[in-house]
Short mmCIF file of C-alpha atoms in Angstrom, two decimals:
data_model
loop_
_atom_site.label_atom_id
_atom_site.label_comp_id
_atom_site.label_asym_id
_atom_site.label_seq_id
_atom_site.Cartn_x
_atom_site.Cartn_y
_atom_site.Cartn_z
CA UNK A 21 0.00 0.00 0.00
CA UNK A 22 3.03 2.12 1.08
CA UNK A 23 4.67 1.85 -3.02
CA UNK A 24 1.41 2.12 -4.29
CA UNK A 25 0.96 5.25 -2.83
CA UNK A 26 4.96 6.65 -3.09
CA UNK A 27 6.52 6.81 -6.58
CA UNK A 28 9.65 7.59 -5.54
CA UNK A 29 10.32 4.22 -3.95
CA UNK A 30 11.86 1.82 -6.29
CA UNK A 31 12.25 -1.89 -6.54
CA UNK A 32 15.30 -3.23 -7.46
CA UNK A 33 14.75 -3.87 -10.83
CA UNK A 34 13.34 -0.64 -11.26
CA UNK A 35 16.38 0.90 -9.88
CA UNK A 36 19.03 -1.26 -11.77
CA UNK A 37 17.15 -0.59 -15.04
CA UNK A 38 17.20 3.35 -14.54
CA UNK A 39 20.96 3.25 -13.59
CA UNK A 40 21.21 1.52 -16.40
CA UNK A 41 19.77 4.22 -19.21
CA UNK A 42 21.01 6.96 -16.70
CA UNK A 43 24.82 5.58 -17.25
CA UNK A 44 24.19 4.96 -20.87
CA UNK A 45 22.65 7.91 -21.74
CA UNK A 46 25.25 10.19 -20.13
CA UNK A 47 28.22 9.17 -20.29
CA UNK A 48 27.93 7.24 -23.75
CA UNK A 49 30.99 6.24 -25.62
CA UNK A 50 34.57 6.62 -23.58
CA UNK A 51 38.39 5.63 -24.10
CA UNK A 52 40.19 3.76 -21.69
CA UNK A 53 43.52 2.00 -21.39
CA UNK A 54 44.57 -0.51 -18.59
CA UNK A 55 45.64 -3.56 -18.01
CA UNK A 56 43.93 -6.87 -18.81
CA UNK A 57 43.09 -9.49 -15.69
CA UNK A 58 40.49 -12.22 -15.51
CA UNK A 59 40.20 -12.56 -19.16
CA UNK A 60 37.94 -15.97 -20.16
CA UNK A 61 36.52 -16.53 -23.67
CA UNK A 62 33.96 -19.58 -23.43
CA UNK A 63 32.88 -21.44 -26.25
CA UNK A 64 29.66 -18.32 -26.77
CA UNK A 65 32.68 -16.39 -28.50
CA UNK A 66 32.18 -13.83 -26.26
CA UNK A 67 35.23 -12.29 -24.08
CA UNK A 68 34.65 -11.23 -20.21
CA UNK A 69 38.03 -9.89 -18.23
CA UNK A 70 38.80 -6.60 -16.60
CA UNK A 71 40.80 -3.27 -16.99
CA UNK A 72 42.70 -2.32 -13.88
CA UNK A 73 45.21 0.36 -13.01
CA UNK A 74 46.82 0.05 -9.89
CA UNK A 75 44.14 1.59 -7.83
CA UNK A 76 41.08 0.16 -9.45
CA UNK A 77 39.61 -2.26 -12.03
CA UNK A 78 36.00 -2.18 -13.92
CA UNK A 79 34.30 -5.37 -15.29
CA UNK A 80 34.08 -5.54 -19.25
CA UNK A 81 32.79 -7.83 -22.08
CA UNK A 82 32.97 -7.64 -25.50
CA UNK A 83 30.54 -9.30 -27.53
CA UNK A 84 32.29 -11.68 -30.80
CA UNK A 85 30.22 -9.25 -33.55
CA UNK A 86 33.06 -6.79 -32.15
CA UNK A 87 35.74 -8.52 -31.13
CA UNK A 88 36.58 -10.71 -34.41
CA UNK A 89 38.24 -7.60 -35.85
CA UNK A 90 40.44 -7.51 -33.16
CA UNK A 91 44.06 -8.45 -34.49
CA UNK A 92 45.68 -9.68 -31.48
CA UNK A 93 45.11 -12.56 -28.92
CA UNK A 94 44.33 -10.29 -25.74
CA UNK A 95 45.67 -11.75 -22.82
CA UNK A 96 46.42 -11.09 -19.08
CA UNK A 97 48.89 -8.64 -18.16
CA UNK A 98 48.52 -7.17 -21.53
CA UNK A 99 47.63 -3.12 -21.55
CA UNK A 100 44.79 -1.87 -24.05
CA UNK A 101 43.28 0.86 -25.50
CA UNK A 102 39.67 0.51 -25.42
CA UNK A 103 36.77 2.61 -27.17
CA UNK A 104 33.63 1.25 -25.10
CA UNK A 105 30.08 2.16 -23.55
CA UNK A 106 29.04 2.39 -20.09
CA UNK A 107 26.50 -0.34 -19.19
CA UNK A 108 25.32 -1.86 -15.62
CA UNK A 109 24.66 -5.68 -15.93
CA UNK A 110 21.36 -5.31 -14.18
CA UNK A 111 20.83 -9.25 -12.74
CA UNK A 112 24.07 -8.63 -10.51
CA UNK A 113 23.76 -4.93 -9.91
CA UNK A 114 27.11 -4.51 -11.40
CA UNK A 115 28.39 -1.55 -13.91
CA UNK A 116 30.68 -2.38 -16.62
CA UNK A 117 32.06 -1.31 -19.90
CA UNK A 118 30.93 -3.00 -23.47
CA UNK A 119 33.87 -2.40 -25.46
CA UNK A 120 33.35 -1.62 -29.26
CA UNK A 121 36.92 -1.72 -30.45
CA UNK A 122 40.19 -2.80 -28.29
CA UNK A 123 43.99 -1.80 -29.79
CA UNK A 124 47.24 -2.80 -27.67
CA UNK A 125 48.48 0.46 -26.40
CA UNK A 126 50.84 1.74 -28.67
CA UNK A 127 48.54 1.02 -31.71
CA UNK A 128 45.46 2.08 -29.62
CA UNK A 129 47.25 5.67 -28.83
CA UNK A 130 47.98 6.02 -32.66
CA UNK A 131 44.39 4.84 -33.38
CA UNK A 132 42.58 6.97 -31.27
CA UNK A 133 44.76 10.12 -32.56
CA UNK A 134 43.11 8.73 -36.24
CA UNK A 135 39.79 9.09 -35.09
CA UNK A 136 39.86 12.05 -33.37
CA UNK A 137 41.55 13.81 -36.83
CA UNK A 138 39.07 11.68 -38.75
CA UNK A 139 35.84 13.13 -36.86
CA UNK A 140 37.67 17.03 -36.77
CA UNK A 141 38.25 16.83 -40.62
CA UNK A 142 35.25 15.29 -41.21
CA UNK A 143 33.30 17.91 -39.43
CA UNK A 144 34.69 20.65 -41.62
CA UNK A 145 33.52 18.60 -44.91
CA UNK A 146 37.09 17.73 -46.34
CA UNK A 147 35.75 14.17 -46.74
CA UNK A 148 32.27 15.81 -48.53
CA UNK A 149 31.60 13.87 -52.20
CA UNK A 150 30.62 17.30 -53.36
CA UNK A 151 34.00 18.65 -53.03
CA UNK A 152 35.74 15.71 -55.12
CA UNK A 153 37.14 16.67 -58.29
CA UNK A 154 36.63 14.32 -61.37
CA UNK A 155 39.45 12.44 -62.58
CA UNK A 156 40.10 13.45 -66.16
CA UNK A 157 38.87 10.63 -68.62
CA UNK A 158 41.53 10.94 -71.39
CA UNK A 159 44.48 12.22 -68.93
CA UNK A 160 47.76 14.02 -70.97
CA UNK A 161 50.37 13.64 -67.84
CA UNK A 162 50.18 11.57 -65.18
CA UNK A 163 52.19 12.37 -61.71
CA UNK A 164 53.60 10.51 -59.06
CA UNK A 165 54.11 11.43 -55.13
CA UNK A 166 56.60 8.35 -53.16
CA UNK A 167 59.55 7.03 -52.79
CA UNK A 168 62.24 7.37 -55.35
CA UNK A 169 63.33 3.66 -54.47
CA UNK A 170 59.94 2.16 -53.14
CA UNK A 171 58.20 -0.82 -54.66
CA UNK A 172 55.13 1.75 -55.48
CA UNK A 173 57.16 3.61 -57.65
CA UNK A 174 58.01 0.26 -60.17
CA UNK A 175 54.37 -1.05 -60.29
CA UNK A 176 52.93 1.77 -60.63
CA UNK A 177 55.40 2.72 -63.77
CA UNK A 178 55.22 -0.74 -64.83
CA UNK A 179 51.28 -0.79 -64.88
CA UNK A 180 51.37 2.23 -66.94
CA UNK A 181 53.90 1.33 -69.59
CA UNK A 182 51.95 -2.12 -70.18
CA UNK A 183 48.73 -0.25 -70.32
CA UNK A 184 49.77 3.06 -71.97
CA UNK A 185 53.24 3.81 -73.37
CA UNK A 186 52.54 7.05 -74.71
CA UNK A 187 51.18 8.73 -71.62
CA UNK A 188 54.11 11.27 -70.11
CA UNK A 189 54.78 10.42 -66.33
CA UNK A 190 56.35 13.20 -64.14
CA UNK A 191 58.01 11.64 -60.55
CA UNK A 192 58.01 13.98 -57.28
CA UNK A 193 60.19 12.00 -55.27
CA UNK A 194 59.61 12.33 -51.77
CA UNK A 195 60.02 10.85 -48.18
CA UNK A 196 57.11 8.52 -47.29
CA UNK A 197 58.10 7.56 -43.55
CA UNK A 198 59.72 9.22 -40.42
CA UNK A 199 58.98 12.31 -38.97
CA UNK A 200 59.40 15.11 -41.84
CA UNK A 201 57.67 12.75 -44.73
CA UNK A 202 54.57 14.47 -43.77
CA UNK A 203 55.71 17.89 -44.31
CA UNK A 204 58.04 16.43 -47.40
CA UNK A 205 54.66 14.72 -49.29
CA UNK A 206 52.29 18.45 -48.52
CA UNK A 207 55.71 19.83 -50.11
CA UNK A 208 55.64 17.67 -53.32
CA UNK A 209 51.71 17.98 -53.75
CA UNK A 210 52.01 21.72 -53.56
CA UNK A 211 55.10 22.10 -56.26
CA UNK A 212 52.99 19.61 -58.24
CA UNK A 213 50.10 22.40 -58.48
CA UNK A 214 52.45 25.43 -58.92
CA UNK A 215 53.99 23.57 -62.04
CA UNK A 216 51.13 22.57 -63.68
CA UNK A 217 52.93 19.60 -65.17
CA UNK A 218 50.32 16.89 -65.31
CA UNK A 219 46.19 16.63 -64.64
CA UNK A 220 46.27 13.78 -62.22
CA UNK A 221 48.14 12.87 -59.26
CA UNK A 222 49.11 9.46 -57.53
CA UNK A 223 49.93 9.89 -53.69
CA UNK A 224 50.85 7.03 -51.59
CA UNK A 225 53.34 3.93 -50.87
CA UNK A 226 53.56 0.02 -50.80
CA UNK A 227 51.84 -1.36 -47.46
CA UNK A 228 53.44 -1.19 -43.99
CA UNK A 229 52.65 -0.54 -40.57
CA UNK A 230 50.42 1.74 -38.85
CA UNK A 231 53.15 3.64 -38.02
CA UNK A 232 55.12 3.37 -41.24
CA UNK A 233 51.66 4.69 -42.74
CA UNK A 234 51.49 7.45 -40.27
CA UNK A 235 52.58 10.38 -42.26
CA UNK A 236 49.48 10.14 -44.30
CA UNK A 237 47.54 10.55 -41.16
CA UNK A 238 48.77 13.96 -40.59
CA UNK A 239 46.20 16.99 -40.71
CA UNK A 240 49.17 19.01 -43.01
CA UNK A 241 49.43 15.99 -45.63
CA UNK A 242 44.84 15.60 -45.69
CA UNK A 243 44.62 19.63 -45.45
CA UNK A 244 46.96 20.03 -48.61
CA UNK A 245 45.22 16.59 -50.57
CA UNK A 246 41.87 18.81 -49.74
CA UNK A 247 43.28 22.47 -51.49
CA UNK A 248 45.36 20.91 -54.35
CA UNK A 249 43.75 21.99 -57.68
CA UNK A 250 44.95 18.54 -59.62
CA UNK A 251 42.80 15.72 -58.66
CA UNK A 252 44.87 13.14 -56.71
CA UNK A 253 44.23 9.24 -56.29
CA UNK A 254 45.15 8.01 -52.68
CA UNK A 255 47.41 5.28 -53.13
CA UNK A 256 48.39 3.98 -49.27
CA UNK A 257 49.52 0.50 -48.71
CA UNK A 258 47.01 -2.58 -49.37
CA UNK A 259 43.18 -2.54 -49.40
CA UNK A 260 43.08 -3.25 -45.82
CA UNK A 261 44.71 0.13 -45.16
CA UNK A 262 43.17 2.75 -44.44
CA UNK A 263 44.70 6.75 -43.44
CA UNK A 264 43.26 9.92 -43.83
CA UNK A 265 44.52 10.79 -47.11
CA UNK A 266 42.26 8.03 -48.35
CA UNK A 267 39.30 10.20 -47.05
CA UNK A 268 40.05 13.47 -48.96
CA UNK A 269 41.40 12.38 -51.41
CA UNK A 270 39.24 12.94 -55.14
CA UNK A 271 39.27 8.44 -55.32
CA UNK A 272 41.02 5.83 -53.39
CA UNK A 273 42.80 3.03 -54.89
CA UNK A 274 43.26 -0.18 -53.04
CA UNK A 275 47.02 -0.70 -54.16
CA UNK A 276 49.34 1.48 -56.09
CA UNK A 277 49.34 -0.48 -58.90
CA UNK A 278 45.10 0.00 -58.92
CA UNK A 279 45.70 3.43 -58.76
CA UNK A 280 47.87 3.31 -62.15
CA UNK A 281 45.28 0.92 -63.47
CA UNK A 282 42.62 3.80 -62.79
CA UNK A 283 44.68 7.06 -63.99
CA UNK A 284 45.36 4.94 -67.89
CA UNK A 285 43.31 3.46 -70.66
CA UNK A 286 44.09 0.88 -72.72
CA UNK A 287 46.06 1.36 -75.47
CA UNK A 288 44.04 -1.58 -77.10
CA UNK A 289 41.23 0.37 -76.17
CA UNK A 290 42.46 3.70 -77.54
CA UNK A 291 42.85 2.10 -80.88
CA UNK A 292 39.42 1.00 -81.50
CA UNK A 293 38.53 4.12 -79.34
CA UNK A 294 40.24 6.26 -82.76
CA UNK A 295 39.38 3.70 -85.38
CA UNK A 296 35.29 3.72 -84.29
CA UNK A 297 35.59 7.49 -84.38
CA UNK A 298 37.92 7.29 -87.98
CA UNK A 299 34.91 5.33 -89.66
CA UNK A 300 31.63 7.70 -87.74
CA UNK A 301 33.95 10.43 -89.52
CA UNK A 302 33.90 8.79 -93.06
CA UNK A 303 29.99 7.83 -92.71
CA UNK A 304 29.42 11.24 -91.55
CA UNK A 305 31.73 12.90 -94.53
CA UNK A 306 29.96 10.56 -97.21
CA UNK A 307 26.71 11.29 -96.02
CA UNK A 308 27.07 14.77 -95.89
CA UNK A 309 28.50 15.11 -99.69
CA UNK A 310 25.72 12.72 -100.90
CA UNK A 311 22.63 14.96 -99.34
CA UNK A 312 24.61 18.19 -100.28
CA UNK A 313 24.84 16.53 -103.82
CA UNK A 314 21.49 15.87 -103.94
CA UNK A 315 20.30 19.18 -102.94
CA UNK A 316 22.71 20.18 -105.78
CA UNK A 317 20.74 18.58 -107.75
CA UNK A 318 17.09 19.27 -106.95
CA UNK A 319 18.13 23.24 -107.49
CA UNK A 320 19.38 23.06 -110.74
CA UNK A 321 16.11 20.75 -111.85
CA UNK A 322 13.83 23.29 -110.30
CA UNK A 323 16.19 26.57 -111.91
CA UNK A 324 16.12 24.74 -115.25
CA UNK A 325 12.28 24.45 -114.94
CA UNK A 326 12.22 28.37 -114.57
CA UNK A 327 14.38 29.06 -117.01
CA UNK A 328 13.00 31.06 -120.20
CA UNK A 329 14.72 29.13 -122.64
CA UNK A 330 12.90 26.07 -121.09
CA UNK A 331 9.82 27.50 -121.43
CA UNK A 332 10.00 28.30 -124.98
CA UNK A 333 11.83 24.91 -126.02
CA UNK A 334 8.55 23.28 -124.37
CA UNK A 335 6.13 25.50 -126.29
CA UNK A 336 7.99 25.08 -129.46
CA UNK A 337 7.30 21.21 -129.14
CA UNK A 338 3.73 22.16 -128.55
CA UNK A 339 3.61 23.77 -131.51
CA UNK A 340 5.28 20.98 -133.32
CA UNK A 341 2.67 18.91 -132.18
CA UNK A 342 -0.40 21.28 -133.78
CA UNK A 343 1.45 21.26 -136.69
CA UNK A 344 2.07 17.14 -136.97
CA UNK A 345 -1.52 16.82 -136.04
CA UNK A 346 -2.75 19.76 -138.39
CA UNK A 347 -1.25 17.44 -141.39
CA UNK A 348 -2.78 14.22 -140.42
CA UNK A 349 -5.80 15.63 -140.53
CA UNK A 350 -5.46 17.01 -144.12
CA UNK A 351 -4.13 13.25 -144.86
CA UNK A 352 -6.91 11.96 -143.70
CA UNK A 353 -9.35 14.11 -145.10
CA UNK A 354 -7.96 14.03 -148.47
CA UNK A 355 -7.78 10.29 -148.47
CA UNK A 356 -11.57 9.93 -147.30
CA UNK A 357 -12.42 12.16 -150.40
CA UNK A 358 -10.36 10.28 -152.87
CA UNK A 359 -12.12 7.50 -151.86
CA UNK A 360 -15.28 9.10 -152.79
CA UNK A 361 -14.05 9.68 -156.20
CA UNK A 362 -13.16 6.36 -156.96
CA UNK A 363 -16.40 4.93 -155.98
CA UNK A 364 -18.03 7.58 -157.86
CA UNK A 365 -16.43 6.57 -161.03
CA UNK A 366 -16.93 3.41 -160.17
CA UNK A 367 -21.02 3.96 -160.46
CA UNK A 368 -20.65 6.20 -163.54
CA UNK A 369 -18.80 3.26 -165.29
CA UNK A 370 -21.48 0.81 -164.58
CA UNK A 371 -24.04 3.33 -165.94
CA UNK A 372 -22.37 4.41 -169.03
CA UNK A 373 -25.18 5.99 -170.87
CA UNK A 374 -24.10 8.84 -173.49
CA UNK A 375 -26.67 11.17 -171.72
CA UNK A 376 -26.11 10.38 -168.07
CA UNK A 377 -22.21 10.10 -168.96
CA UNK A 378 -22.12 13.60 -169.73
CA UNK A 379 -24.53 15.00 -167.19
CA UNK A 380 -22.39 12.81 -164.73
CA UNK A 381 -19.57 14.05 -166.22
CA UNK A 382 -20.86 17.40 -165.55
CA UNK A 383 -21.90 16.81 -161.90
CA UNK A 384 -18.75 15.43 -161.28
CA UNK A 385 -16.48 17.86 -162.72
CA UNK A 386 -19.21 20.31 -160.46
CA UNK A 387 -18.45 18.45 -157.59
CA UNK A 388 -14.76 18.17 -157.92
CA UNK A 389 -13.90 21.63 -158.87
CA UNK A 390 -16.26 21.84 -155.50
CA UNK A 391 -14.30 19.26 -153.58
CA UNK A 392 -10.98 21.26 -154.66
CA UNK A 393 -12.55 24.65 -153.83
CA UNK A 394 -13.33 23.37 -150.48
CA UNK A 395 -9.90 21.68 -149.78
CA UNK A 396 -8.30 24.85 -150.84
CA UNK A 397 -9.94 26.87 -148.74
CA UNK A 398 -9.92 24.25 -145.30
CA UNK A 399 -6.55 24.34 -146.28
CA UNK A 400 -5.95 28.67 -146.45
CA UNK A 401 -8.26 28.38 -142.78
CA UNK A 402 -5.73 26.32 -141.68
CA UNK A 403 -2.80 27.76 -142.59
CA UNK A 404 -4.75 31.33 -141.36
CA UNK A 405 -4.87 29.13 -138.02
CA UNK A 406 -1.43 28.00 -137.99
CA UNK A 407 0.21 31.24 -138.45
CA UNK A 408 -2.27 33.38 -135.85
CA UNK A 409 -1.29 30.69 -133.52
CA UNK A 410 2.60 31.32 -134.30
CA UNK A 411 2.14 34.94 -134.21
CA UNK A 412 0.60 34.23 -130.82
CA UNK A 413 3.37 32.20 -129.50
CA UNK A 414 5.93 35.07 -130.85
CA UNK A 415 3.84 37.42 -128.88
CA UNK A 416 4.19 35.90 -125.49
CA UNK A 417 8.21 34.89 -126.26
CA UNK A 418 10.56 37.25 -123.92
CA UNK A 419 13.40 36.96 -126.90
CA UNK A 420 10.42 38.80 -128.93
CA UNK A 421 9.49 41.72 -126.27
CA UNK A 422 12.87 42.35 -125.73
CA UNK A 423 13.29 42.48 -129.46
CA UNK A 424 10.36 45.00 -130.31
CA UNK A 425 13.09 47.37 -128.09
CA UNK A 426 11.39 46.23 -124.77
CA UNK A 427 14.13 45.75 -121.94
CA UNK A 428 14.24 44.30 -118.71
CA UNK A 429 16.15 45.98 -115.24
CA UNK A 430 17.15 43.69 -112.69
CA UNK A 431 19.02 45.12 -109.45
CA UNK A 432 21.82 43.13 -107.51
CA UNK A 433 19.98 40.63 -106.15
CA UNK A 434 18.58 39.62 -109.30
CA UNK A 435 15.34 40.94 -108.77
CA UNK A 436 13.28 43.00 -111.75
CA UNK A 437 12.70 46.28 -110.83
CA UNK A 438 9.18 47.63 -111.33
CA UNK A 439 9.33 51.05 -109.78
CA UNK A 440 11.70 53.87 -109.25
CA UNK A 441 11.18 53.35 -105.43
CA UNK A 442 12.43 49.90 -105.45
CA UNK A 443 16.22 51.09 -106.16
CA UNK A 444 18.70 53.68 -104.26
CA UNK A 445 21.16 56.29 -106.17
CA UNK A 446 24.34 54.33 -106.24
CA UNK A 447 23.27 50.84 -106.38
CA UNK A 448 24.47 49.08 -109.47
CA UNK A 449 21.71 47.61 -111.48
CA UNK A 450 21.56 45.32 -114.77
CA UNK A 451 19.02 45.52 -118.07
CA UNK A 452 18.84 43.27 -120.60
CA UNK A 453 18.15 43.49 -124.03
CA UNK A 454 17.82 41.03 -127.00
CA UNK A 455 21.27 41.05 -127.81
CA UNK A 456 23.21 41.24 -124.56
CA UNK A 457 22.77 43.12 -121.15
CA UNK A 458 24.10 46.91 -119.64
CA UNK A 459 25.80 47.55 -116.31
CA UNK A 460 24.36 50.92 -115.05
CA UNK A 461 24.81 52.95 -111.77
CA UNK A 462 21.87 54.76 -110.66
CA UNK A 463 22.37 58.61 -110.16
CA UNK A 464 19.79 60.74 -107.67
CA UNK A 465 17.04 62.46 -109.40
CA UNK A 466 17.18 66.50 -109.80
#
């Protein structure tokens, strides 16, 4: 009745639990080196022991999903770096650490500077995607940042001569361990960007460890990757190493020799690269002549159709044509009538009386001298036809305007000109007569 009517009693459970949250919550993620003792690993995977100093100890575990990246057999005795979370193992009422991430103390020191550069650098956006700079695709020099006599130096100048003889290589040898190489690799990267030698940049060194790799953990060396104005490949030890220069850096290569393999093409590939292009130049050329010749063509069809000359070759045929038919029909007509005639005869011979002979005679001399009167004059109509239809066709020719003294003014742009307002004093124009043309320049009116 008493805790029902009390909140601020607690069971034990309740109490554990809110310790619990309360040391989680607050104090969240610490570092901490000591020594191992009581360190057991049963069969679960899991690892129990604690960190002392030599005033006090804490109880820890770390769980196998965290400690199977650990690289070292921890044992006791041993001192540790730690990176872990404040718990309390509520059953026992205990407090403890879960540790994350455990580094033998030398290593752990180094690795905990790392991080805390990492999350600083990070914070400013020197490891942002947006600020990368594109590697160029087609790259015309190529430059290297190591050691004169390293390892790196030879693959990555052997991958590049296998891949891509042609491509110019530019070395700035440096010191990539000890305690200047930082300050000697921030020195080659910047007289890399004053020269303007090359459009790509390989930084980096065969693999080592963590403290041969150190100088590319140094805020100098990632601050000067970050502000160079070539983009640079990060090329640190193996693929399992990682430093800061990998972060800022534009890309990250696993190996020097991947970095190489990245920064070149090909030179298989360049040649099919400049034959592909060689023939979609050729198509492209051929293509290009045959619509231009074709368009060539088309025009002078459609001038030739305008032309005057055209124009009076085609009525000339029609003419022809009148005329050709004109005489056919005369053919024909005089053939139907000669028929006649002979048939007539014909009859008159059968009936051969002296009397009807005579008056036939005399109705078919009529009739012929009738017949030939009205060939005659179908014949003068038709001629009358033929030549009002040639006078016709002489009036509408251009040759026979311009010979009746008619002329025809064109300005520059080949235009006739139809009115005084449609040309300006000094422009240069053209007329044509029937038997040639005159260049004239016009002069302003009084």
């Amino acid at each position: 009745m008493l805790a029902a009517k009390n909140q601020n009693i607690y069971t034990v459970s309740r109490l554990n639990a809110e310790v619990r949250l309360l040391l989680e919550n607050e104090m969240g993620i610490v570092w901490l080196i000591g020594e191992i003792s009581n360190f057991s690993a049963p069969v679960s995977g899991h690892w129990y022991l604690s960190l002392k100093d030599a005033r006090a100890q804490v109880k820890c575990a770390m769980f196998k999903g965290n400690n199977r990246f650990v690289t070292f057999k921890p044992k006791n005795g041993q001192q540790v770096l730690v990176k872990a979370r404040l718990s309390l193992y509520e059953p026992r009422g205990d407090y403890q650490l879960i540790i994350e991430s455990m580094q033998a103390e030398g290593d752990g020191r180094l690795q905990q500077e790392f991080e805390q550069l990492k999350q600083k650098l990070a914070a400013e956006g020197l490891f942002a995607q947006s600020n990368k700079k594109t590697l160029p695709e087609h790259p015309q020099c190529v430059g290297i940042i190591t050691s004169k006599t390293g390892a790196a130096l030879f693959d990555i100048l052997d991958v590049l001569k296998r891949r891509d003889p042609t491509l110019p290589v530019i070395i700035y040898p440096t010191m990539v361990q000890g305690e200047d190489a930082a300050i000697r690799i921030a020195q080659a990267i910047g007289r890399a960007n004053e020269r303007r030698e090359c459009d790509v940049l390989i930084v980096g060194r065969g693999g080592g460890s963590l403290e041969d790799l150190w100088c590319f953990n140094h805020e100098i060396v990632a601050r000067t990757i970050a502000a160079s104005q070539i983009p640079i490949v990060s090329a640190v030890g193996h693929e399992i190493d990682v430093t800061i220069a990998d972060f800022v850096a534009d890309v990250r290569a696993p190996t020097p020799s991947a970095a190489a393999e990245l920064v070149s093409q090909d030179s298989s590939y360049k040649r099919t690269g400049l034959t592909n292009y060689r023939t979609r130049l050729n198509h492209a050329i051929r293509y290009y002549l045959a619509a231009q010749r074709q368009k060539s063509q088309t025009l002078q069809h459609a001038l030739e159709k305008q032309h005057p000359t055209y124009r009076l070759e085609r009525q000339i045929q029609q003419m022809d044509e009148l005329s050709i038919r004109l005489q056919q029909a005369m053919q024909h007509y005089l053939s139907r009538h000669a028929q006649m005639l002979e048939r007539t005869a014909y009859r008159l011979k059968l009936n051969s009386p002296e009397k009807q002979l005579q008056q036939q005679h005399y109705l078919l001399t009529k009739y012929e001298q009738r017949g030939i009167d009205a060939i005659e004059r179908k014949l003068l109509h038709s001629r009358h036809q033929l030549a009002l239809a040639a006078e016709t066709l002489e009036a509408v020719s251009p040759l026979s305007t311009l010979k009746r003294g008619y002329s025809v003014t064109q300005n520059q742009a080949g235009h006739i000109i139809r009115s005084r307002n449609e040309v300006q004093p000094g422009e240069v124009i053209t007329t044509r007569l029937a038997d040639g043309s005159i260049r004239a320049t016009v002069l302003p009116s009084d």
